[in-house]
Amino acid sequence: MFLDFMREVELSLLSALERSGFKVGMSLNNLELDRSPHADLASSVAFRLAPELKRKPASIAAEIHQALPAEFWFVGRAECIGPYLNFFMSLRFLNEVLEQAIADNCWFGGLKEKVIVEHTSANPDGPLHVGHIRNSVIGDTLVRILHRAGCTIEAQYYINDMGRQEAMVVWGADHFRLENIKNDHAIAQVYIAAHKAMESQPEIKREADEIIRQYEAGDSETESKIKSAVKFALSGIEETLQRLDIHHDSYHWESEFVRNGDVDKVIAKLEETGLTIWKDGALQLDLTSHGFEKNMILRRTDGTSLYITRDLAYHRWKAANCDRIVDILGADHKLISSQLKTALNLMGIREPEVVIFEFVSLPTGSMSTRRGKFISADEVLDEVESRAFEEVSKRRPNESEEFRRGVAKYVASGAIRYDIVKVSADKATTFDWRQALDFEKLSAPFIQYSYARACSILRKAENIDTYNPDLLKGHDEVALIKKIAEFDLVIELAARELKPHTLATYARELAEAFNQFYRYCPVLESRDDLRLARLALVKASRNALRATLETLGIQALEAM
RNA sequence: GGGCCCGUGGCUUAGCUAGGACAUAGCACCGGGCUUCUAACCCGGGGGUCGCGGGUUCGAAUCCCGCCGGGCCCGCCA
C-alpha cells in the first residue's frame, strides 16, 4: 500500500542524493516529500539544497533525477519538472494494491503498542449532551484508528464519584422524587433541583461537603447511596453510547485510588520533590518555577483529596499498565492537564498524550448540566433518526417498515458521528440542527450509500476467480485504486497525530472516487475480461469502504 | 490583566506541526444528467484582500512579532 510506495521513493531518493554527493539533514521529512496534484509523491528537496550549494534548484533536481535508480519496483517513473521531482506509481504497484484489497488483508498496520484511551468520563450527574459526545466520538474513533494501526487498545471510562457534583446528586435524590424516565435524565432532574434549592439555602453546600467527607472516610451508608446514584446515571449514559456504537473496556472509579492508598503514595512522592508546602492548613504543590502562577492544592484543610490528586494516582496506574496513554478532554481542562503533566514529570512518571477538543455551544450560549441548559444526545439521536426514517421512506417506499427503521437507525448514528468527527478538534463549534440533519455529500450517508452500491453490484455478480488487472487503466479506475492505496497512510498519520478528522476526509474522498467510477465505468454491463476486472475493483472498493466505515464507527449497510 | 485555542468565498470547513508548482471540499445559488449496476449520485458554472499590519525567505494560508475579533481557563469545583 501507499507506505510501501513511499518507502521505495525515500530509499531511491536517499541513494540518488548520496550518489550525487548531496547531504540533507536527518530531520523529519528531510526529503521534502509530499502528496501533490502533479504526482503521486513529489519532492522539493532541491530547494532545500540550493542555498548551501549556491546552485539553481532546477539544476540540482536534474542531477538528482539522473542519479535515481534505473529500475524501480512500485515506482513506475520519476520525472523532473523544473525544481520538482515527481514520482508515479507503477502498474505493478496498483495491481498489488488491488490484490491485497480484494484479499482483505491490508487494513491493519504494524504498530504493536498497548494504548489506554480514556474518553467520555462525563460526570454521572445527568445525560450526555452534544458537548460530551464530541469527546465520545473523538475518543472512540481514535480507539478504532489505533486498533487499525495495529495497537492493542483499552478504552477506559474514569468515573468521578468523589466530586461535589455527585454529592449534590445524592442530596437531590434524598430530597426529591426520581421521575420514571430514562435513568440519566431522572438523575439530572434531581441534580438541577438540588442546585436550584442551594441558591436559597446555602447550607446545602455544607451538607454536600459532609457527604463528600463521609464518603472519603468510608461511611457505608453514604457509599451505598453514591454508588447506586452513579450506577443509575451511568446505565443511562451507557444506553446512549450504545446507540452510537461506543463501548468502554473498563471503568475506573476515582474512589478506587483513594481506597487502595495510591493517592497517599502519590502525595508522598510529591513531597519528596521538596516543592510541597503547608499553607492555610492545606497541602500545596508550588509550581511557580514551572510557569504556573497558582499552587496546586493536594489535600484540603479537612484532609479530603481533590480531583487532581486522584487523577494523578489514576495516571500513575495507567503509565504502569500501557505503552501509550491518551486522554480526550474538553478545552476547559487545558490548564489542569498541563499541571497534571508537570506533576507527573516531577515524579518521573510518563505523561499522557492529551487530545483537547474545543467547546460545543448552543446558539444561545454554552451548555451546563447543572443549570439544565443543554441539548441531550438522546434528543439529537431521536430527531435525526426520525428525519432519517422519513428520508428512507421517501426513497425506498416499497421496502418493509422493518428495513426502513433499521436503515434510519444506522443512518442517524452514523450521521451524528460523522458530523462531529469531520471537524478538527481545535475548532469551537455551535450545534446546528440543519447540519446534523443533512444527509448529503459531506455526511455519513454519502459514504454508506457508496458502500451499499458496491454491495448491490456484487450481489448480482458471480464470484471472481481470475481477473486481469491490467485492464483497469481508465482515469476513474486508476484514481480509485490510488485512493484505496492511501488507507494505510491515512491510518498511520491519524494514529500518530491523534487526528481522527483526517480519516473523515479520506472517507469522503474514497466514496467520491467510487461514485465517479460507478458513474463512468459500467460493471455488470461490461463483457468478459473487462467485467471481471471491474468486478474485482468493486470488491476491493467495498472492502476499503467497509474498513473505513468500521474505523469511523459507522455501520456499513449492505442496502439502504 | 495573564495563559492556551480559533479567525480561509454568504454559511460550514481541509490544508498550518515538517513553508514550495493553479488554496480543499460541502451547503446555498445557476445550468446539465435517471428506458443504463440504488440520483442519499454524477458533471459544469459563478463566488476568495486565506482577520489586519509588519518581518523572515528565492518563495508565506503555513514560520516570527504586533494588533483586532471570538472561544476556553486562571476555585481547598470537576
XYZ file of C-alpha atoms (C1' of nucleotides) in Angstrom:
638
model
C 0.000 0.000 0.000
C 0.947 3.660 -0.048
C 3.534 3.329 2.704
C 5.413 0.718 0.641
C 5.426 3.016 -2.374
C 6.605 5.862 -0.197
C 9.372 3.793 1.335
C 10.724 2.977 -2.107
C 10.644 6.630 -3.123
C 12.513 7.549 0.056
C 15.178 4.910 -0.431
C 15.625 5.783 -4.115
C 15.906 9.449 -3.350
C 18.313 8.855 -0.496
C 20.607 6.764 -2.668
C 20.432 9.296 -5.505
C 21.363 12.064 -3.103
C 24.273 10.081 -1.827
C 25.443 9.225 -5.326
C 25.335 12.902 -6.216
C 27.202 13.857 -3.078
C 24.326 15.902 -1.683
C 23.633 15.859 2.014
C 20.344 16.504 3.733
C 19.743 16.657 7.466
C 18.135 13.801 9.297
C 15.125 15.833 10.350
C 11.598 14.673 9.836
C 10.630 14.736 6.169
C 14.134 15.815 5.228
C 13.382 14.691 1.663
C 10.596 17.263 1.404
C 8.168 14.615 0.213
C 4.552 15.480 -0.163
C 1.460 14.342 -1.957
C 0.808 16.596 -4.881
C -1.730 17.226 -7.615
C 1.114 16.785 -10.105
C 2.341 13.402 -8.952
C 1.637 10.558 -6.560
C 4.519 11.807 -4.442
C 6.662 14.870 -5.071
C 9.911 16.077 -3.586
C 11.039 19.681 -3.414
C 14.338 18.744 -1.808
C 16.243 20.682 -4.490
C 15.023 23.933 -2.941
C 16.472 22.882 0.366
C 19.853 22.155 -1.171
C 20.055 25.283 -3.329
C 21.296 27.860 -0.777
C 24.217 25.817 0.543
C 25.254 24.569 -2.892
C 24.707 28.022 -4.402
C 23.115 26.492 -7.466
C 19.748 26.733 -9.120
C 17.164 24.292 -7.700
C 16.240 23.063 -11.169
C 19.783 22.023 -11.981
C 20.128 20.231 -8.643
C 16.837 18.445 -9.252
C 18.030 17.384 -12.698
C 21.200 15.961 -11.234
C 19.334 14.023 -8.573
C 16.970 12.768 -11.240
C 19.933 11.477 -13.241
C 21.223 9.621 -10.203
C 17.958 7.831 -9.459
C 17.967 4.065 -9.946
C 17.232 2.898 -13.464
C 14.835 0.275 -12.230
C 12.017 0.623 -9.752
C 9.509 -1.782 -8.318
C 6.490 0.130 -7.016
C 7.579 3.358 -8.653
C 6.590 3.492 -12.313
C 8.563 6.515 -13.286
C 10.210 9.570 -11.859
C 10.171 12.851 -13.705
C 11.906 16.097 -13.144
C 9.828 19.201 -13.752
C 11.853 22.286 -13.025
C 12.899 22.073 -9.372
C 10.438 19.303 -8.559
C 10.974 15.570 -8.588
C 7.751 13.727 -9.280
C 7.183 10.049 -8.606
C 4.400 7.945 -10.057
C 3.054 4.565 -9.049
C 3.818 1.597 -11.260
C 1.196 -0.670 -12.747
C 2.727 -3.395 -10.617
C 2.004 -1.345 -7.517
C -1.598 -0.675 -8.496
C -2.105 -4.374 -9.184
C -0.630 -5.242 -5.824
C -2.963 -2.808 -4.080
C -5.929 -4.365 -5.803
C -4.894 -7.864 -4.887
C -4.380 -7.029 -1.222
C -7.642 -5.104 -1.022
C -9.597 -7.978 -2.553
C -7.984 -10.421 -0.152
C -8.989 -8.069 2.684
C -5.554 -8.341 4.239
C -4.217 -4.826 4.141
C -6.341 -2.919 6.608
C -4.261 -3.389 9.750
C -0.945 -1.706 10.427
C 2.144 -2.939 12.185
C 2.089 -0.917 15.391
C 2.369 -3.064 18.491
C 1.967 -0.748 21.442
C -0.591 -1.157 24.157
C -2.626 2.031 24.389
C -5.084 3.140 27.029
C -7.540 5.683 25.682
C -9.664 7.464 28.257
C -12.683 9.169 26.809
C -16.160 10.435 27.689
C -15.684 10.202 31.501
C -18.656 12.516 31.912
C -19.761 13.126 35.477
C -22.615 10.763 36.364
C -24.947 13.655 37.095
C -27.111 13.576 34.001
C -27.393 12.517 30.381
C -24.695 13.055 27.803
C -25.239 16.257 25.866
C -23.950 17.295 22.465
C -20.720 18.554 24.021
C -19.999 15.277 25.817
C -20.463 13.208 22.707
C -17.825 15.216 20.890
C -15.499 13.679 23.460
C -17.023 10.220 23.000
C -16.912 10.302 19.220
C -13.362 11.627 19.010
C -12.257 9.117 21.637
C -13.991 6.118 20.154
C -12.789 6.966 16.648
C -9.227 7.186 17.950
C -9.681 3.829 19.656
C -10.711 2.373 16.309
C -7.908 4.131 14.412
C -5.250 2.937 16.864
C -6.670 -0.559 16.653
C -6.444 -0.388 12.838
C -2.882 0.818 13.161
C -2.157 -2.443 14.981
C -2.201 -1.329 18.614
C -3.756 -3.205 21.497
C -6.392 -0.899 22.869
C -8.189 -0.440 26.103
C -10.949 2.174 26.209
C -11.499 3.432 29.728
C -14.167 5.498 31.430
C -12.985 7.368 34.511
C -15.858 7.800 36.913
C -15.858 10.927 39.026
C -17.703 9.590 42.042
C -15.967 11.691 44.716
C -16.704 15.148 43.428
C -19.104 17.657 44.829
C -21.452 17.181 41.868
C -22.126 13.599 42.903
C -22.771 14.680 46.477
C -25.324 17.125 45.084
C -26.944 14.302 43.132
C -27.242 12.234 46.299
C -28.614 15.210 48.232
C -31.098 15.780 45.411
C -32.155 12.132 45.366
C -32.735 12.309 49.137
C -34.981 15.361 48.861
C -36.752 14.977 45.532
C -38.512 12.129 43.798
C -36.787 10.390 40.887
C -39.194 10.529 37.952
C -39.916 7.413 35.981
C -37.947 8.454 32.906
C -34.624 7.362 31.429
C -32.221 6.952 34.358
C -29.681 9.599 33.446
C -32.397 12.152 32.734
C -34.041 11.382 36.068
C -30.727 11.970 37.841
C -30.293 15.277 36.027
C -33.686 16.440 37.311
C -32.826 15.949 40.962
C -29.339 17.358 40.414
C -30.745 20.505 38.823
C -33.363 20.760 41.563
C -30.689 20.429 44.259
C -28.734 23.261 42.675
C -31.761 25.450 42.467
C -32.512 24.754 46.144
C -28.964 25.706 47.066
C -29.494 29.218 45.719
C -31.939 29.988 48.500
C -30.479 27.563 51.067
C -26.693 27.961 51.049
C -26.370 25.456 53.903
C -26.928 22.726 51.322
C -23.348 23.245 50.205
C -22.181 22.293 53.696
C -24.408 19.221 53.641
C -22.875 18.214 50.315
C -19.387 18.726 51.734
C -20.365 16.467 54.613
C -21.434 13.792 52.144
C -18.027 14.045 50.440
C -16.251 13.812 53.779
C -18.232 10.759 54.831
C -17.708 9.061 51.508
C -13.975 9.598 51.672
C -13.997 8.319 55.267
C -15.686 5.157 54.055
C -19.092 5.602 55.671
C -21.049 2.634 54.390
C -24.468 4.283 54.104
C -23.045 7.207 52.116
C -21.055 4.819 49.999
C -24.089 2.806 49.013
C -26.046 5.976 48.210
C -23.318 7.391 45.988
C -22.572 4.122 44.288
C -26.181 3.469 43.452
C -26.668 7.020 42.155
C -23.573 6.703 39.987
C -24.597 3.328 38.620
C -28.085 4.589 37.961
C -26.874 7.571 35.931
C -24.228 5.507 34.204
C -26.734 2.953 32.993
C -28.482 5.721 31.073
C -25.227 7.093 29.742
C -24.242 3.645 28.511
C -27.553 3.272 26.739
C -26.865 6.459 24.809
C -23.307 5.415 23.972
C -24.650 2.088 22.789
C -26.786 3.876 20.222
C -23.603 5.423 18.851
C -21.817 2.059 18.922
C -19.404 3.292 21.559
C -18.164 0.921 24.243
C -15.672 1.018 27.079
C -13.489 -1.925 28.030
C -13.169 -0.908 31.645
C -14.355 1.605 34.194
C -12.239 3.124 36.933
C -13.764 4.887 39.889
C -11.692 7.685 41.321
C -12.522 6.419 44.814
C -10.631 3.230 43.961
C -7.374 5.223 44.070
C -8.185 6.713 47.455
C -9.166 3.333 48.946
C -6.137 1.423 47.723
C -3.702 4.032 49.054
C -2.438 5.203 45.658
C -3.444 8.792 46.358
C -1.360 8.765 49.564
C 1.571 7.273 47.662
C 1.402 9.968 45.024
C 1.290 12.682 47.661
C 4.256 11.149 49.482
C 6.149 11.036 46.211
C 5.390 14.686 45.508
C 6.593 15.607 48.992
C 9.964 14.117 48.042
C 10.349 16.772 45.356
C 10.634 19.418 48.062
C 8.118 21.583 46.260
C 5.225 20.939 48.634
C 4.273 23.415 51.315
C 1.638 23.672 54.034
C -0.305 26.841 53.610
C -3.613 27.872 55.165
C -3.952 24.359 56.528
C -3.809 22.682 53.137
C -1.025 20.724 51.449
C 0.042 22.502 48.258
C 2.480 21.983 45.439
C 4.388 25.061 44.362
C 4.705 25.033 40.584
C 5.692 28.669 40.102
C 9.116 27.533 38.916
C 7.302 25.597 36.182
C 5.317 28.557 34.973
C 2.099 28.123 36.948
C 1.092 31.144 38.922
C -1.111 29.326 41.408
C -0.249 26.478 43.717
C -1.762 23.099 43.146
C -3.783 22.008 46.181
C -3.072 18.374 47.049
C -5.208 17.971 50.163
C -7.984 20.064 51.604
C -7.919 21.518 55.110
C -10.387 18.828 56.176
C -7.997 16.173 54.864
C -10.043 15.082 51.868
C -8.476 14.628 48.451
C -9.126 16.572 45.281
C -9.816 15.692 41.683
C -6.254 16.471 40.622
C -4.660 14.210 43.245
C -6.920 11.302 42.396
C -6.257 11.918 38.709
C -2.503 11.825 39.358
C -2.922 8.435 41.012
C -5.010 7.214 38.101
C -2.352 8.326 35.610
C 0.373 6.709 37.646
C -1.586 3.479 37.358
C -2.131 3.958 33.614
C 1.566 4.621 32.991
C 2.404 1.328 34.668
C -0.097 -0.570 32.569
C 0.449 0.546 28.972
C 2.894 1.994 26.453
C 0.849 4.963 25.387
C -1.681 6.978 27.396
C -4.249 9.004 25.502
C -6.743 11.313 27.233
C -9.599 13.051 25.464
C -10.505 16.253 27.269
C -12.563 19.378 26.725
C -10.896 22.767 26.353
C -11.773 23.623 29.958
C -9.159 21.047 31.026
C -6.196 22.674 29.267
C -4.671 24.229 32.363
C -5.345 21.336 34.701
C -3.926 18.825 32.233
C -0.701 20.730 31.835
C -0.417 20.915 35.614
C -1.053 17.193 35.720
C 1.712 16.580 33.180
C 4.132 18.736 35.120
C 3.386 16.959 38.385
C 3.769 13.562 36.716
C 7.110 14.649 35.283
C 8.273 15.673 38.756
C 7.593 12.118 39.890
C 9.279 10.624 36.842
C 6.008 9.202 35.546
C 5.266 9.179 31.831
C 2.759 11.856 30.906
C -0.347 11.274 28.801
C -0.915 12.499 25.264
C -3.846 14.819 25.724
C -6.268 15.452 22.895
C -8.075 18.684 23.645
C -11.275 19.487 21.814
C -12.784 22.952 21.829
C -16.272 23.615 23.117
C -19.581 22.833 21.512
C -22.048 25.559 22.355
C -25.661 26.293 21.585
C -26.759 29.325 19.594
C -27.869 30.690 22.984
C -24.516 30.138 24.671
C -22.559 27.408 26.400
C -24.126 24.302 27.898
C -24.480 23.376 31.554
C -25.935 20.209 33.048
C -26.279 21.866 36.422
C -28.444 24.641 35.058
C -30.371 22.277 32.806
C -29.119 24.166 29.779
C -28.219 21.553 27.202
C -29.422 19.507 24.264
C -29.093 15.854 25.195
C -27.547 13.322 22.864
C -30.753 11.306 23.165
C -32.833 14.179 21.789
C -30.488 14.589 18.848
C -30.452 10.859 18.132
C -34.253 10.691 18.249
C -34.698 13.687 15.986
C -32.091 12.635 13.442
C -33.442 9.108 13.410
C -36.971 10.243 12.693
C -35.736 12.508 9.905
C -33.711 9.617 8.512
C -36.812 7.434 8.619
C -38.766 9.994 6.579
C -35.899 10.166 4.135
C -35.545 6.438 3.634
C -39.319 6.060 3.350
C -39.352 8.659 0.596
C -36.543 6.978 -1.285
C -37.484 3.318 -0.707
C -41.273 3.345 -0.413
C -41.550 -0.324 -1.320
C -39.270 -1.609 1.419
C -40.686 -3.026 4.651
C -41.008 -0.830 7.702
C -38.501 -3.049 9.478
C -35.957 -2.360 6.738
C -36.595 1.371 6.825
C -36.370 1.512 10.630
C -33.107 -0.372 10.551
C -31.585 1.891 7.928
C -32.800 5.012 9.740
C -31.209 3.864 12.983
C -27.773 3.429 11.466
C -28.001 6.430 9.196
C -28.804 8.550 12.260
C -25.998 7.265 14.409
C -23.532 7.485 11.521
C -24.644 10.974 10.555
C -24.130 12.250 14.089
C -20.735 10.622 14.413
C -19.551 11.883 11.052
C -20.891 15.361 11.655
C -18.793 15.533 14.817
C -15.639 13.773 13.701
C -15.254 15.625 10.404
C -14.330 18.857 12.151
C -10.858 19.281 13.572
C -10.862 19.078 17.390
C -9.413 22.535 17.870
C -12.332 24.264 16.246
C -15.021 25.562 18.587
C -18.422 24.748 17.145
C -22.024 25.746 17.596
C -24.539 22.945 17.467
C -26.588 23.278 14.285
C -29.716 21.200 13.685
C -29.662 21.915 9.976
C -26.189 20.471 9.631
C -26.930 17.488 11.846
C -29.904 16.618 9.638
C -28.067 16.982 6.331
C -27.664 13.604 4.644
C -25.836 14.779 1.555
C -22.282 14.705 0.400
C -20.250 15.728 3.432
C -22.004 13.205 5.622
C -22.075 9.576 6.699
C -24.961 8.510 4.402
C -22.891 9.579 1.396
C -20.247 7.035 2.356
C -22.732 4.388 3.459
C -24.513 4.805 0.151
C -21.352 4.167 -1.854
C -20.827 1.020 0.136
C -24.408 -0.112 -0.490
C -23.948 0.479 -4.211
C -20.825 -1.662 -4.261
C -22.642 -4.399 -2.351
C -25.547 -4.206 -4.754
C -23.313 -4.853 -7.750
C -21.561 -7.744 -6.039
C -24.880 -9.332 -5.087
C -25.800 -9.509 -8.740
C -22.487 -10.857 -9.929
C -20.788 -14.199 -9.975
C -17.667 -14.998 -7.994
C -14.433 -13.683 -9.372
C -11.941 -16.460 -9.897
C -9.389 -14.709 -12.004
C -9.180 -11.242 -13.412
C -6.750 -9.221 -15.471
C -5.853 -6.089 -13.506
C -4.067 -4.563 -16.474
C -7.442 -3.723 -17.982
C -8.128 -1.128 -15.302
C -6.399 1.784 -16.958
C -9.174 4.358 -17.181
C -8.756 7.599 -15.263
C -11.522 6.830 -12.777
C -10.312 3.283 -12.233
C -6.742 4.314 -11.545
C -7.836 7.183 -9.308
C -9.967 4.777 -7.281
C -7.169 2.259 -6.821
C -4.816 5.024 -5.729
C -7.367 6.221 -3.212
C -7.725 2.704 -1.818
C -3.956 2.543 -1.506
C -3.901 5.625 0.717
C -5.721 3.829 3.534
C -2.593 2.758 5.420
C -1.019 6.196 5.196
C -4.145 7.896 6.494
C -4.434 5.458 9.400
C -0.784 5.758 10.333
C -0.856 9.554 10.322
C -4.135 9.711 12.226
C -2.805 7.232 14.812
C 0.465 9.099 15.211
C -1.010 12.564 15.396
C -4.280 11.567 17.066
C -6.302 13.413 14.461
C -9.462 11.476 13.664
C -10.874 14.144 11.347
C -8.316 13.250 8.691
C -9.984 9.850 8.369
C -13.342 11.554 7.831
C -11.837 13.488 4.945
C -10.385 10.293 3.491
C -13.734 8.522 3.762
C -15.398 11.253 1.726
C -12.666 11.121 -0.915
C -12.835 7.348 -1.150
C -16.617 7.378 -1.561
C -16.287 10.143 -4.125
C -13.736 8.160 -6.125
C -16.013 5.129 -6.044
C -19.075 7.138 -7.122
C -17.188 8.536 -10.081
C -16.058 5.090 -11.116
C -19.637 3.897 -10.672
C -20.931 6.636 -12.953
C -18.424 6.205 -15.771
C -17.452 2.554 -15.708
C -20.327 0.121 -16.173
C -19.546 -3.156 -14.446
C -22.374 -5.634 -14.929
C -22.962 -4.279 -18.432
C -19.358 -4.828 -19.443
C -18.343 -8.076 -21.036
C -15.836 -10.803 -20.452
C -12.467 -9.758 -19.070
C -13.381 -6.126 -18.514
C -16.411 -7.138 -16.477
C -14.288 -9.405 -14.296
C -11.590 -6.810 -13.781
C -14.125 -4.156 -12.823
C -15.886 -6.585 -10.504
C -12.567 -7.114 -8.800
C -12.220 -3.376 -8.351
C -15.738 -3.151 -6.927
C -14.863 -5.836 -4.421
C -11.649 -4.052 -3.461
C -13.603 -0.802 -3.062
C -16.272 -2.451 -0.988
C -13.628 -3.818 1.361
C -11.908 -0.445 1.618
C -15.197 1.330 2.269
C -16.132 -1.236 4.873
C -12.813 -0.879 6.684
C -13.109 2.901 6.568
C -16.686 2.951 7.843
C -15.878 0.455 10.576
C -12.949 2.593 11.706
C -15.210 5.623 11.869
C -17.714 3.608 13.894
C -20.331 3.997 11.180
C -22.412 0.974 10.271
C -21.708 -0.405 6.789
C -25.190 -1.089 5.376
C -25.425 -3.575 2.520
C -28.596 -1.937 1.331
C -30.164 1.416 2.087
C -4.828 41.560 33.400
C -2.201 36.628 32.177
C -2.177 31.698 29.553
C -3.973 28.343 25.609
C -7.001 27.725 21.048
C -9.524 29.621 16.715
C -10.274 33.539 12.550
C -9.780 30.577 4.940
C -15.909 32.517 -0.783
C -22.931 34.246 2.041
C -22.643 29.809 5.852
C -19.658 25.314 7.461
C -14.771 23.526 6.503
C -9.443 20.903 4.684
C -4.553 22.419 4.200
C -0.762 25.121 9.055
C 3.134 20.553 13.411
C 7.898 19.287 8.833
C 6.958 26.973 4.053
C 7.143 25.342 -2.435
C 4.134 24.095 -8.692
C -3.163 26.797 -10.071
C -5.941 27.301 -1.771
C -9.823 21.736 -0.196
C -14.473 20.235 -0.017
C -19.697 20.666 1.416
C -24.257 23.759 1.951
C -26.735 27.666 -0.537
C -27.043 29.781 -5.836
C -27.133 28.994 -11.554
C -27.141 25.195 -15.541
C -26.902 19.866 -17.270
C -27.609 14.376 -16.472
C -32.317 8.794 -14.305
C -35.945 3.368 -20.834
C -28.327 2.226 -18.018
C -25.169 -1.799 -11.867
C -29.790 2.111 -5.823
C -29.997 10.020 -8.497
C -28.783 9.775 -0.235
C -25.429 10.063 -7.013
C -22.563 12.455 -11.182
C -20.834 16.774 -14.438
C -20.248 22.095 -15.384
C -20.550 27.496 -13.651
C -20.245 31.912 -10.656
C -18.293 33.242 -5.868
C -11.625 34.056 -2.025
C -7.871 41.099 0.440
C -6.531 32.768 3.475
C -8.916 38.693 10.133
C -5.435 43.302 9.807
C -0.278 45.297 9.778
C 4.819 44.363 9.810
C 9.007 40.793 9.460
C 11.977 36.229 7.866
C 12.609 33.813 2.890
C 14.203 32.890 -3.866
C 9.026 31.649 -2.145
C 4.201 32.545 3.444
C -2.730 30.355 4.375
C 1.562 27.757 6.675
C 7.200 30.422 10.486
C 8.163 35.158 13.864
C 6.318 39.943 16.117
C 2.276 43.387 16.988
C -2.894 44.428 16.716
C -8.281 43.296 16.106
C -12.416 39.777 16.757
C -14.367 35.085 19.043
C -13.910 30.671 22.491
C -11.901 28.293 26.933
C -9.246 28.704 31.523
C -6.918 31.351 35.738
C -11.680 27.536 42.854
C -9.258 23.941 49.368
C -15.095 22.593 41.908
C -14.666 18.731 38.495
